[in-house]
PDB file of C-alpha atoms in Angstrom:
ATOM      1  CA  UNK A   2      42.740 137.696 149.351  1.00 71.00           C
ATOM      2  CA  UNK A   3      40.427 139.550 151.733  1.00 77.00           C
ATOM      3  CA  UNK A   4      37.716 139.851 149.089  1.00 78.00           C
ATOM      4  CA  UNK A   5      38.108 136.186 148.155  1.00 79.00           C
ATOM      5  CA  UNK A   6      37.702 135.111 151.791  1.00 80.00           C
ATOM      6  CA  UNK A   7      34.633 137.306 152.198  1.00 80.00           C
ATOM      7  CA  UNK A   8      33.047 135.825 149.082  1.00 76.00           C
ATOM      8  CA  UNK A   9      33.623 132.198 150.059  1.00 78.00           C
ATOM      9  CA  UNK A  10      32.398 132.947 153.590  1.00 80.00           C
ATOM     10  CA  UNK A  11      29.180 134.321 152.098  1.00 80.00           C
ATOM     11  CA  UNK A  12      28.604 131.155 150.054  1.00 73.00           C
ATOM     12  CA  UNK A  13      29.518 128.995 153.058  1.00 79.00           C
ATOM     13  CA  UNK A  14      26.939 130.748 155.225  1.00 80.00           C
ATOM     14  CA  UNK A  15      24.355 130.263 152.476  1.00 78.00           C
ATOM     15  CA  UNK A  16      25.109 126.516 152.334  1.00 77.00           C
ATOM     16  CA  UNK A  17      24.979 126.247 156.122  1.00 77.00           C
ATOM     17  CA  UNK A  18      21.377 127.488 156.089  1.00 81.00           C
ATOM     18  CA  UNK A  19      20.497 123.936 155.040  1.00 80.00           C
ATOM     19  CA  UNK A  20      22.493 121.964 157.644  1.00 82.00           C
ATOM     20  CA  UNK A  21      21.156 118.496 156.795  1.00 85.00           C
ATOM     21  CA  UNK A  22      21.905 118.862 153.093  1.00 80.00           C
ATOM     22  CA  UNK A  23      25.303 120.419 153.852  1.00 78.00           C
ATOM     23  CA  UNK A  24      26.257 117.615 156.238  1.00 83.00           C
ATOM     24  CA  UNK A  25      25.088 114.833 153.930  1.00 83.00           C
ATOM     25  CA  UNK A  26      26.958 116.242 150.930  1.00 79.00           C
ATOM     26  CA  UNK A  27      30.138 116.729 152.980  1.00 80.00           C
ATOM     27  CA  UNK A  28      29.992 113.184 154.352  1.00 83.00           C
ATOM     28  CA  UNK A  29      29.093 111.867 150.904  1.00 80.00           C
ATOM     29  CA  UNK A  30      32.174 113.502 149.392  1.00 76.00           C
ATOM     30  CA  UNK A  31      34.343 111.978 152.094  1.00 79.00           C
ATOM     31  CA  UNK A  32      32.861 108.507 151.595  1.00 80.00           C
ATOM     32  CA  UNK A  33      33.095 108.707 147.807  1.00 78.00           C
ATOM     33  CA  UNK A  34      36.757 109.673 148.014  1.00 76.00           C
ATOM     34  CA  UNK A  35      37.256 106.792 150.430  1.00 78.00           C
ATOM     35  CA  UNK A  36      36.424 104.361 147.640  1.00 81.00           C
ATOM     36  CA  UNK A  37      39.795 105.190 146.073  1.00 81.00           C
ATOM     37  CA  UNK A  38      41.487 104.066 149.278  1.00 84.00           C
ATOM     38  CA  UNK A  39      39.408 100.895 149.236  1.00 86.00           C
ATOM     39  CA  UNK A  40      40.809 100.138 145.770  1.00 86.00           C
ATOM     40  CA  UNK A  41      44.343 100.459 147.149  1.00 87.00           C
ATOM     41  CA  UNK A  42      43.492  98.084 149.983  1.00 87.00           C
ATOM     42  CA  UNK A  43      42.088  95.575 147.496  1.00 89.00           C
ATOM     43  CA  UNK A  44      45.290  95.776 145.469  1.00 88.00           C
ATOM     44  CA  UNK A  45      47.446  95.150 148.536  1.00 90.00           C
ATOM     45  CA  UNK A  46      45.207  92.276 149.584  1.00 87.00           C
ATOM     46  CA  UNK A  47      46.643  90.500 146.565  1.00 89.00           C
ATOM     47  CA  UNK A  48      50.224  91.789 146.538  1.00 86.00           C
ATOM     48  CA  UNK A  49      52.829  93.133 148.949  1.00 88.00           C
ATOM     49  CA  UNK A  50      54.194  95.949 146.770  1.00 89.00           C
ATOM     50  CA  UNK A  51      52.942  98.294 144.079  1.00 90.00           C
ATOM     51  CA  UNK A  52      55.550  99.788 141.812  1.00 86.00           C
ATOM     52  CA  UNK A  53      58.192  98.746 144.327  1.00 88.00           C
ATOM     53  CA  UNK A  54      56.488 100.534 147.262  1.00 92.00           C
ATOM     54  CA  UNK A  55      54.645  99.119 150.245  1.00 92.00           C
ATOM     55  CA  UNK A  56      51.143  99.955 151.471  1.00 92.00           C
ATOM     56  CA  UNK A  57      52.230 102.700 153.892  1.00 93.00           C
ATOM     57  CA  UNK A  58      54.325 104.392 151.225  1.00 94.00           C
ATOM     58  CA  UNK A  59      51.481 104.286 148.702  1.00 94.00           C
ATOM     59  CA  UNK A  60      49.109 105.718 151.331  1.00 94.00           C
ATOM     60  CA  UNK A  61      51.606 108.525 151.889  1.00 95.00           C
ATOM     61  CA  UNK A  62      51.727 109.322 148.168  1.00 94.00           C
ATOM     62  CA  UNK A  63      47.936 109.089 147.929  1.00 94.00           C
ATOM     63  CA  UNK A  64      47.471 111.366 150.941  1.00 94.00           C
ATOM     64  CA  UNK A  65      49.829 114.089 149.770  1.00 95.00           C
ATOM     65  CA  UNK A  66      48.443 114.147 146.226  1.00 94.00           C
ATOM     66  CA  UNK A  67      44.870 113.891 147.491  1.00 93.00           C
ATOM     67  CA  UNK A  68      45.341 116.732 149.972  1.00 94.00           C
ATOM     68  CA  UNK A  69      46.879 119.034 147.353  1.00 95.00           C
ATOM     69  CA  UNK A  70      44.199 118.218 144.790  1.00 93.00           C
ATOM     70  CA  UNK A  71      41.227 118.420 147.158  1.00 92.00           C
ATOM     71  CA  UNK A  72      42.365 121.826 148.445  1.00 93.00           C
ATOM     72  CA  UNK A  73      42.697 123.095 144.866  1.00 92.00           C
ATOM     73  CA  UNK A  74      39.315 121.549 144.024  1.00 90.00           C
ATOM     74  CA  UNK A  75      37.711 123.212 147.051  1.00 89.00           C
ATOM     75  CA  UNK A  76      39.230 126.650 146.551  1.00 89.00           C
ATOM     76  CA  UNK A  77      39.801 127.175 142.833  1.00 89.00           C
ATOM     77  CA  UNK A  78      38.126 124.535 140.644  1.00 84.00           C
ATOM     78  CA  UNK A  79      35.261 126.886 139.770  1.00 84.00           C
ATOM     79  CA  UNK A  80      37.640 128.383 137.214  1.00 84.00           C
ATOM     80  CA  UNK A  81      36.384 125.749 134.773  1.00 81.00           C
ATOM     81  CA  UNK A  82      32.888 127.276 134.979  1.00 82.00           C
ATOM     82  CA  UNK A  83      33.977 130.410 133.145  1.00 85.00           C
ATOM     83  CA  UNK A  84      32.447 129.071 129.912  1.00 81.00           C
ATOM     84  CA  UNK A  85      29.021 129.363 131.536  1.00 82.00           C
ATOM     85  CA  UNK A  86      29.621 133.040 132.285  1.00 83.00           C
ATOM     86  CA  UNK A  87      30.959 133.657 128.775  1.00 81.00           C
ATOM     87  CA  UNK A  88      27.861 132.132 127.152  1.00 80.00           C
ATOM     88  CA  UNK A  89      25.477 133.922 129.510  1.00 80.00           C
ATOM     89  CA  UNK A  90      27.270 137.263 129.216  1.00 80.00           C
ATOM     90  CA  UNK A  91      27.669 137.535 132.992  1.00 82.00           C
ATOM     91  CA  UNK A  92      31.440 137.736 132.643  1.00 86.00           C
ATOM     92  CA  UNK A  93      30.942 141.330 131.451  1.00 86.00           C
ATOM     93  CA  UNK A  94      29.817 142.332 134.947  1.00 84.00           C
ATOM     94  CA  UNK A  95      32.963 140.847 136.459  1.00 86.00           C
ATOM     95  CA  UNK A  96      35.141 143.038 134.253  1.00 87.00           C
ATOM     96  CA  UNK A  97      33.799 146.274 135.738  1.00 85.00           C
ATOM     97  CA  UNK A  98      34.143 145.272 139.380  1.00 82.00           C
ATOM     98  CA  UNK A  99      37.230 146.369 141.355  1.00 83.00           C
ATOM     99  CA  UNK A 100      38.241 142.746 141.984  1.00 84.00           C
ATOM    100  CA  UNK A 101      40.293 140.378 139.843  1.00 86.00           C
ATOM    101  CA  UNK A 102      38.272 138.180 137.509  1.00 89.00           C
ATOM    102  CA  UNK A 103      40.023 135.006 138.693  1.00 90.00           C
ATOM    103  CA  UNK A 104      39.014 135.764 142.280  1.00 88.00           C
ATOM    104  CA  UNK A 105      35.409 136.336 141.252  1.00 88.00           C
ATOM    105  CA  UNK A 106      35.202 133.205 139.110  1.00 88.00           C
ATOM    106  CA  UNK A 107      36.728 130.863 141.697  1.00 87.00           C
ATOM    107  CA  UNK A 108      34.654 132.268 144.557  1.00 85.00           C
ATOM    108  CA  UNK A 109      31.370 132.245 142.623  1.00 83.00           C
ATOM    109  CA  UNK A 110      29.019 129.564 143.983  1.00 78.00           C
ATOM    110  CA  UNK A 111      31.716 128.287 146.307  1.00 82.00           C
ATOM    111  CA  UNK A 112      30.870 124.733 147.425  1.00 81.00           C
ATOM    112  CA  UNK A 113      32.137 124.166 150.986  1.00 81.00           C
ATOM    113  CA  UNK A 114      30.931 120.556 151.126  1.00 80.00           C
ATOM    114  CA  UNK A 115      34.021 119.620 149.094  1.00 82.00           C
ATOM    115  CA  UNK A 116      35.879 119.964 152.385  1.00 83.00           C
ATOM    116  CA  UNK A 117      34.917 116.336 153.012  1.00 84.00           C
ATOM    117  CA  UNK A 118      37.495 115.246 150.442  1.00 87.00           C
ATOM    118  CA  UNK A 119      40.125 117.414 152.146  1.00 90.00           C
ATOM    119  CA  UNK A 120      39.413 115.709 155.466  1.00 89.00           C
ATOM    120  CA  UNK A 121      39.563 112.255 153.898  1.00 90.00           C
ATOM    121  CA  UNK A 122      42.932 112.942 152.241  1.00 91.00           C
ATOM    122  CA  UNK A 123      44.335 114.412 155.464  1.00 92.00           C
ATOM    123  CA  UNK A 124      43.286 111.308 157.416  1.00 91.00           C
ATOM    124  CA  UNK A 125      44.913 108.974 154.874  1.00 92.00           C
ATOM    125  CA  UNK A 126      48.101 111.052 154.942  1.00 93.00           C
ATOM    126  CA  UNK A 127      48.128 110.957 158.739  1.00 92.00           C
ATOM    127  CA  UNK A 128      47.717 107.178 158.778  1.00 91.00           C
ATOM    128  CA  UNK A 129      50.449 106.757 156.183  1.00 91.00           C
ATOM    129  CA  UNK A 130      52.884 108.931 158.136  1.00 93.00           C
ATOM    130  CA  UNK A 131      52.065 107.122 161.387  1.00 92.00           C
ATOM    131  CA  UNK A 132      53.048 103.826 159.749  1.00 91.00           C
ATOM    132  CA  UNK A 133      56.273 105.244 158.308  1.00 92.00           C
ATOM    133  CA  UNK A 134      59.500 106.191 160.041  1.00 86.00           C
ATOM    134  CA  UNK A 135      60.166 109.513 158.320  1.00 90.00           C
ATOM    135  CA  UNK A 136      63.219 111.318 159.738  1.00 91.00           C
ATOM    136  CA  UNK A 137      62.690 114.897 160.878  1.00 90.00           C
ATOM    137  CA  UNK A 138      65.490 115.942 158.533  1.00 91.00           C
ATOM    138  CA  UNK A 139      63.292 114.947 155.555  1.00 93.00           C
ATOM    139  CA  UNK A 140      59.827 115.676 156.982  1.00 93.00           C
ATOM    140  CA  UNK A 141      60.154 119.383 156.104  1.00 95.00           C
ATOM    141  CA  UNK A 142      59.465 118.439 152.488  1.00 96.00           C
ATOM    142  CA  UNK A 143      55.892 117.276 153.242  1.00 95.00           C
ATOM    143  CA  UNK A 144      54.228 120.720 153.600  1.00 96.00           C
ATOM    144  CA  UNK A 145      56.343 121.971 150.678  1.00 96.00           C
ATOM    145  CA  UNK A 146      55.058 119.228 148.380  1.00 95.00           C
ATOM    146  CA  UNK A 147      51.429 119.759 149.429  1.00 96.00           C
ATOM    147  CA  UNK A 148      51.616 123.516 148.825  1.00 96.00           C
ATOM    148  CA  UNK A 149      53.444 123.020 145.534  1.00 96.00           C
ATOM    149  CA  UNK A 150      50.853 120.462 144.447  1.00 95.00           C
ATOM    150  CA  UNK A 151      48.079 122.891 145.348  1.00 95.00           C
ATOM    151  CA  UNK A 152      49.647 125.559 143.123  1.00 96.00           C
ATOM    152  CA  UNK A 153      50.231 123.100 140.258  1.00 95.00           C
ATOM    153  CA  UNK A 154      46.638 121.844 140.233  1.00 94.00           C
ATOM    154  CA  UNK A 155      45.286 125.395 140.571  1.00 93.00           C
ATOM    155  CA  UNK A 156      47.451 126.500 137.650  1.00 94.00           C
ATOM    156  CA  UNK A 157      46.074 123.684 135.498  1.00 92.00           C
ATOM    157  CA  UNK A 158      42.529 124.798 136.316  1.00 90.00           C
ATOM    158  CA  UNK A 159      43.472 128.385 135.458  1.00 91.00           C
ATOM    159  CA  UNK A 160      44.982 127.251 132.151  1.00 91.00           C
ATOM    160  CA  UNK A 161      41.817 125.292 131.396  1.00 87.00           C
ATOM    161  CA  UNK A 162      39.726 128.340 132.218  1.00 86.00           C
ATOM    162  CA  UNK A 163      41.882 130.543 129.984  1.00 87.00           C
ATOM    163  CA  UNK A 164      41.348 128.062 127.165  1.00 86.00           C
ATOM    164  CA  UNK A 165      37.586 128.641 127.418  1.00 84.00           C
ATOM    165  CA  UNK A 166      38.049 132.143 126.052  1.00 82.00           C
ATOM    166  CA  UNK A 167      39.140 130.463 122.834  1.00 79.00           C
ATOM    167  CA  UNK A 168      36.952 127.337 122.787  1.00 75.00           C
ATOM    168  CA  UNK A 169      33.991 128.822 124.718  1.00 65.00           C
ATOM    169  CA  UNK A 170      32.643 125.460 125.890  1.00 65.00           C
ATOM    170  CA  UNK A 171      35.161 122.692 126.519  1.00 66.00           C
ATOM    171  CA  UNK A 172      35.733 122.355 130.291  1.00 65.00           C
ATOM    172  CA  UNK A 173      36.321 118.623 129.848  1.00 70.00           C
ATOM    173  CA  UNK A 174      39.752 119.402 128.393  1.00 72.00           C
ATOM    174  CA  UNK A 175      40.885 120.922 131.683  1.00 72.00           C
ATOM    175  CA  UNK A 176      39.180 118.166 133.667  1.00 76.00           C
ATOM    176  CA  UNK A 177      41.208 115.576 131.799  1.00 78.00           C
ATOM    177  CA  UNK A 178      44.361 117.078 133.290  1.00 81.00           C
ATOM    178  CA  UNK A 179      43.026 118.060 136.731  1.00 81.00           C
ATOM    179  CA  UNK A 180      40.860 115.095 137.736  1.00 84.00           C
ATOM    180  CA  UNK A 181      42.881 112.834 135.463  1.00 86.00           C
ATOM    181  CA  UNK A 182      46.091 114.112 137.027  1.00 85.00           C
ATOM    182  CA  UNK A 183      44.678 113.505 140.493  1.00 85.00           C
ATOM    183  CA  UNK A 184      43.948 109.894 139.588  1.00 86.00           C
ATOM    184  CA  UNK A 185      47.403 109.453 138.081  1.00 90.00           C
ATOM    185  CA  UNK A 186      49.244 110.809 141.137  1.00 90.00           C
ATOM    186  CA  UNK A 187      47.357 108.568 143.558  1.00 88.00           C
ATOM    187  CA  UNK A 188      49.681 105.719 142.614  1.00 90.00           C
ATOM    188  CA  UNK A 189      53.468 105.450 142.322  1.00 92.00           C
ATOM    189  CA  UNK A 190      54.581 106.692 138.918  1.00 93.00           C
ATOM    190  CA  UNK A 191      56.764 103.594 138.686  1.00 91.00           C
ATOM    191  CA  UNK A 192      53.659 101.607 137.670  1.00 91.00           C
ATOM    192  CA  UNK A 193      53.409 103.661 134.455  1.00 91.00           C
ATOM    193  CA  UNK A 194      55.495 103.614 131.312  1.00 88.00           C
ATOM    194  CA  UNK A 195      58.767 105.517 131.134  1.00 88.00           C
ATOM    195  CA  UNK A 196      57.520 107.882 128.409  1.00 90.00           C
ATOM    196  CA  UNK A 197      54.489 108.891 130.475  1.00 91.00           C
ATOM    197  CA  UNK A 198      56.654 109.529 133.537  1.00 91.00           C
ATOM    198  CA  UNK A 199      59.005 111.729 131.512  1.00 91.00           C
ATOM    199  CA  UNK A 200      55.986 113.583 130.116  1.00 92.00           C
ATOM    200  CA  UNK A 201      54.605 114.407 133.558  1.00 92.00           C
ATOM    201  CA  UNK A 202      58.082 115.408 134.692  1.00 92.00           C
ATOM    202  CA  UNK A 203      59.366 117.605 131.871  1.00 92.00           C
ATOM    203  CA  UNK A 204      56.128 118.754 130.167  1.00 91.00           C
ATOM    204  CA  UNK A 205      53.174 118.818 132.568  1.00 91.00           C
ATOM    205  CA  UNK A 206      54.908 118.705 135.987  1.00 93.00           C
ATOM    206  CA  UNK A 207      52.529 116.385 137.820  1.00 94.00           C
ATOM    207  CA  UNK A 208      55.515 114.348 139.024  1.00 94.00           C
ATOM    208  CA  UNK A 209      56.382 117.273 141.300  1.00 96.00           C
ATOM    209  CA  UNK A 210      53.053 117.036 143.115  1.00 95.00           C
ATOM    210  CA  UNK A 211      54.131 114.035 145.170  1.00 93.00           C
ATOM    211  CA  UNK A 212      56.373 111.611 143.270  1.00 95.00           C
ATOM    212  CA  UNK A 213      59.745 113.365 143.071  1.00 95.00           C
ATOM    213  CA  UNK A 214      59.573 115.023 146.520  1.00 96.00           C
ATOM    214  CA  UNK A 215      57.996 111.840 147.874  1.00 95.00           C
ATOM    215  CA  UNK A 216      61.042 109.821 146.835  1.00 95.00           C
ATOM    216  CA  UNK A 217      63.154 112.195 148.919  1.00 96.00           C
ATOM    217  CA  UNK A 218      60.873 111.912 151.960  1.00 95.00           C
ATOM    218  CA  UNK A 219      60.789 108.115 151.709  1.00 94.00           C
ATOM    219  CA  UNK A 220      64.511 107.839 151.014  1.00 92.00           C
ATOM    220  CA  UNK A 221      63.887 105.874 147.819  1.00 92.00           C
ATOM    221  CA  UNK A 222      65.875 105.704 144.601  1.00 91.00           C
ATOM    222  CA  UNK A 223      64.148 106.810 141.402  1.00 90.00           C
ATOM    223  CA  UNK A 224      63.197 103.591 139.503  1.00 86.00           C
ATOM    224  CA  UNK A 225      63.794 105.377 136.190  1.00 85.00           C
ATOM    225  CA  UNK A 226      67.129 106.813 137.255  1.00 87.00           C
ATOM    226  CA  UNK A 227      66.107 110.457 136.823  1.00 89.00           C
ATOM    227  CA  UNK A 228      68.432 113.069 138.363  1.00 91.00           C
ATOM    228  CA  UNK A 229      68.411 113.300 142.163  1.00 93.00           C
ATOM    229  CA  UNK A 230      68.104 117.098 142.172  1.00 94.00           C
ATOM    230  CA  UNK A 231      64.645 116.867 140.596  1.00 94.00           C
ATOM    231  CA  UNK A 232      63.317 115.982 144.048  1.00 95.00           C
ATOM    232  CA  UNK A 233      63.811 119.563 145.213  1.00 96.00           C
ATOM    233  CA  UNK A 234      62.216 121.325 142.249  1.00 96.00           C
ATOM    234  CA  UNK A 235      58.545 121.204 143.306  1.00 96.00           C
ATOM    235  CA  UNK A 236      58.456 124.914 144.318  1.00 97.00           C
ATOM    236  CA  UNK A 237      60.179 125.892 141.065  1.00 96.00           C
ATOM    237  CA  UNK A 238      57.775 123.777 138.992  1.00 96.00           C
ATOM    238  CA  UNK A 239      54.805 125.292 140.851  1.00 96.00           C
ATOM    239  CA  UNK A 240      56.114 128.836 140.317  1.00 97.00           C
ATOM    240  CA  UNK A 241      56.660 128.191 136.599  1.00 96.00           C
ATOM    241  CA  UNK A 242      53.157 126.746 136.197  1.00 96.00           C
ATOM    242  CA  UNK A 243      51.648 129.686 138.095  1.00 96.00           C
ATOM    243  CA  UNK A 244      53.464 132.180 135.861  1.00 96.00           C
ATOM    244  CA  UNK A 245      52.295 130.445 132.679  1.00 96.00           C
ATOM    245  CA  UNK A 246      48.730 130.204 134.005  1.00 94.00           C
ATOM    246  CA  UNK A 247      48.683 133.893 134.972  1.00 94.00           C
ATOM    247  CA  UNK A 248      49.889 134.945 131.531  1.00 95.00           C
ATOM    248  CA  UNK A 249      47.348 132.683 129.825  1.00 93.00           C
ATOM    249  CA  UNK A 250      44.496 133.993 131.985  1.00 92.00           C
ATOM    250  CA  UNK A 251      45.374 137.624 131.299  1.00 92.00           C
ATOM    251  CA  UNK A 252      45.685 136.884 127.601  1.00 92.00           C
ATOM    252  CA  UNK A 253      42.259 135.245 127.621  1.00 87.00           C
ATOM    253  CA  UNK A 254      40.665 138.193 129.411  1.00 89.00           C
ATOM    254  CA  UNK A 255      42.209 140.632 126.917  1.00 88.00           C
ATOM    255  CA  UNK A 256      40.916 138.472 124.054  1.00 83.00           C
ATOM    256  CA  UNK A 257      37.343 138.452 125.432  1.00 83.00           C
ATOM    257  CA  UNK A 258      34.942 140.437 123.247  1.00 78.00           C
ATOM    258  CA  UNK A 259      31.679 139.886 125.116  1.00 76.00           C
ATOM    259  CA  UNK A 260      28.656 138.045 123.706  1.00 63.00           C
ATOM    260  CA  UNK A 261      27.585 140.884 121.454  1.00 56.00           C
ATOM    261  CA  UNK A 262      24.178 141.059 123.158  1.00 50.00           C
TER     262      UNK A 262
END
């Protein structure tokens, strides 16, 4: 962790040497992410509920999912750039350094301006919570779901990176599940089909990013009638995903045979 922090601090200092560019890109990321919120406002300008939830509840779900995803995007999304290092042969140098390859990959060319998306998601979450009457007895779940979501999204990026050892150049596959998953979790899962909801509950656990724990925080019944105890399994789902991702990453590194150059 110390090495990772030192590496991202180095890249942050490098970006800060160009303050105007850094500020514009950070603000631009925040504004771009804000367009998603504008879409939600447009929807609620024409209806009072979405998937059985009101505006404040949807903002809460958007904020928690957005905060988890944007933190993972800021800190670990560079894992999908491993194909570039494999093709260029620069991954060989990472193997002989006394630091884990995942740490080196995710910290390489760290882009601090993505923090704008983190700020935007945090603001939306704060507004949503201010408009809701969440009891203190259920509010403890909020940081748990954000941290679990962070681990789940990071694990998906790690799995996508591990897949590059086999496919060499197909980062879009991982992006379909990371950025696609972020888009999916911005809205109540009750707006999707039952088969899709079961898939993101029992196969790829995106439902544990914000939907299942969110139902507990909001005191809502599950529209699909899934078991109540699923609402408390976000940490377990995150731990399982992290274990699978770690095994896949190590397997990919062991499979790596360099470029032959």
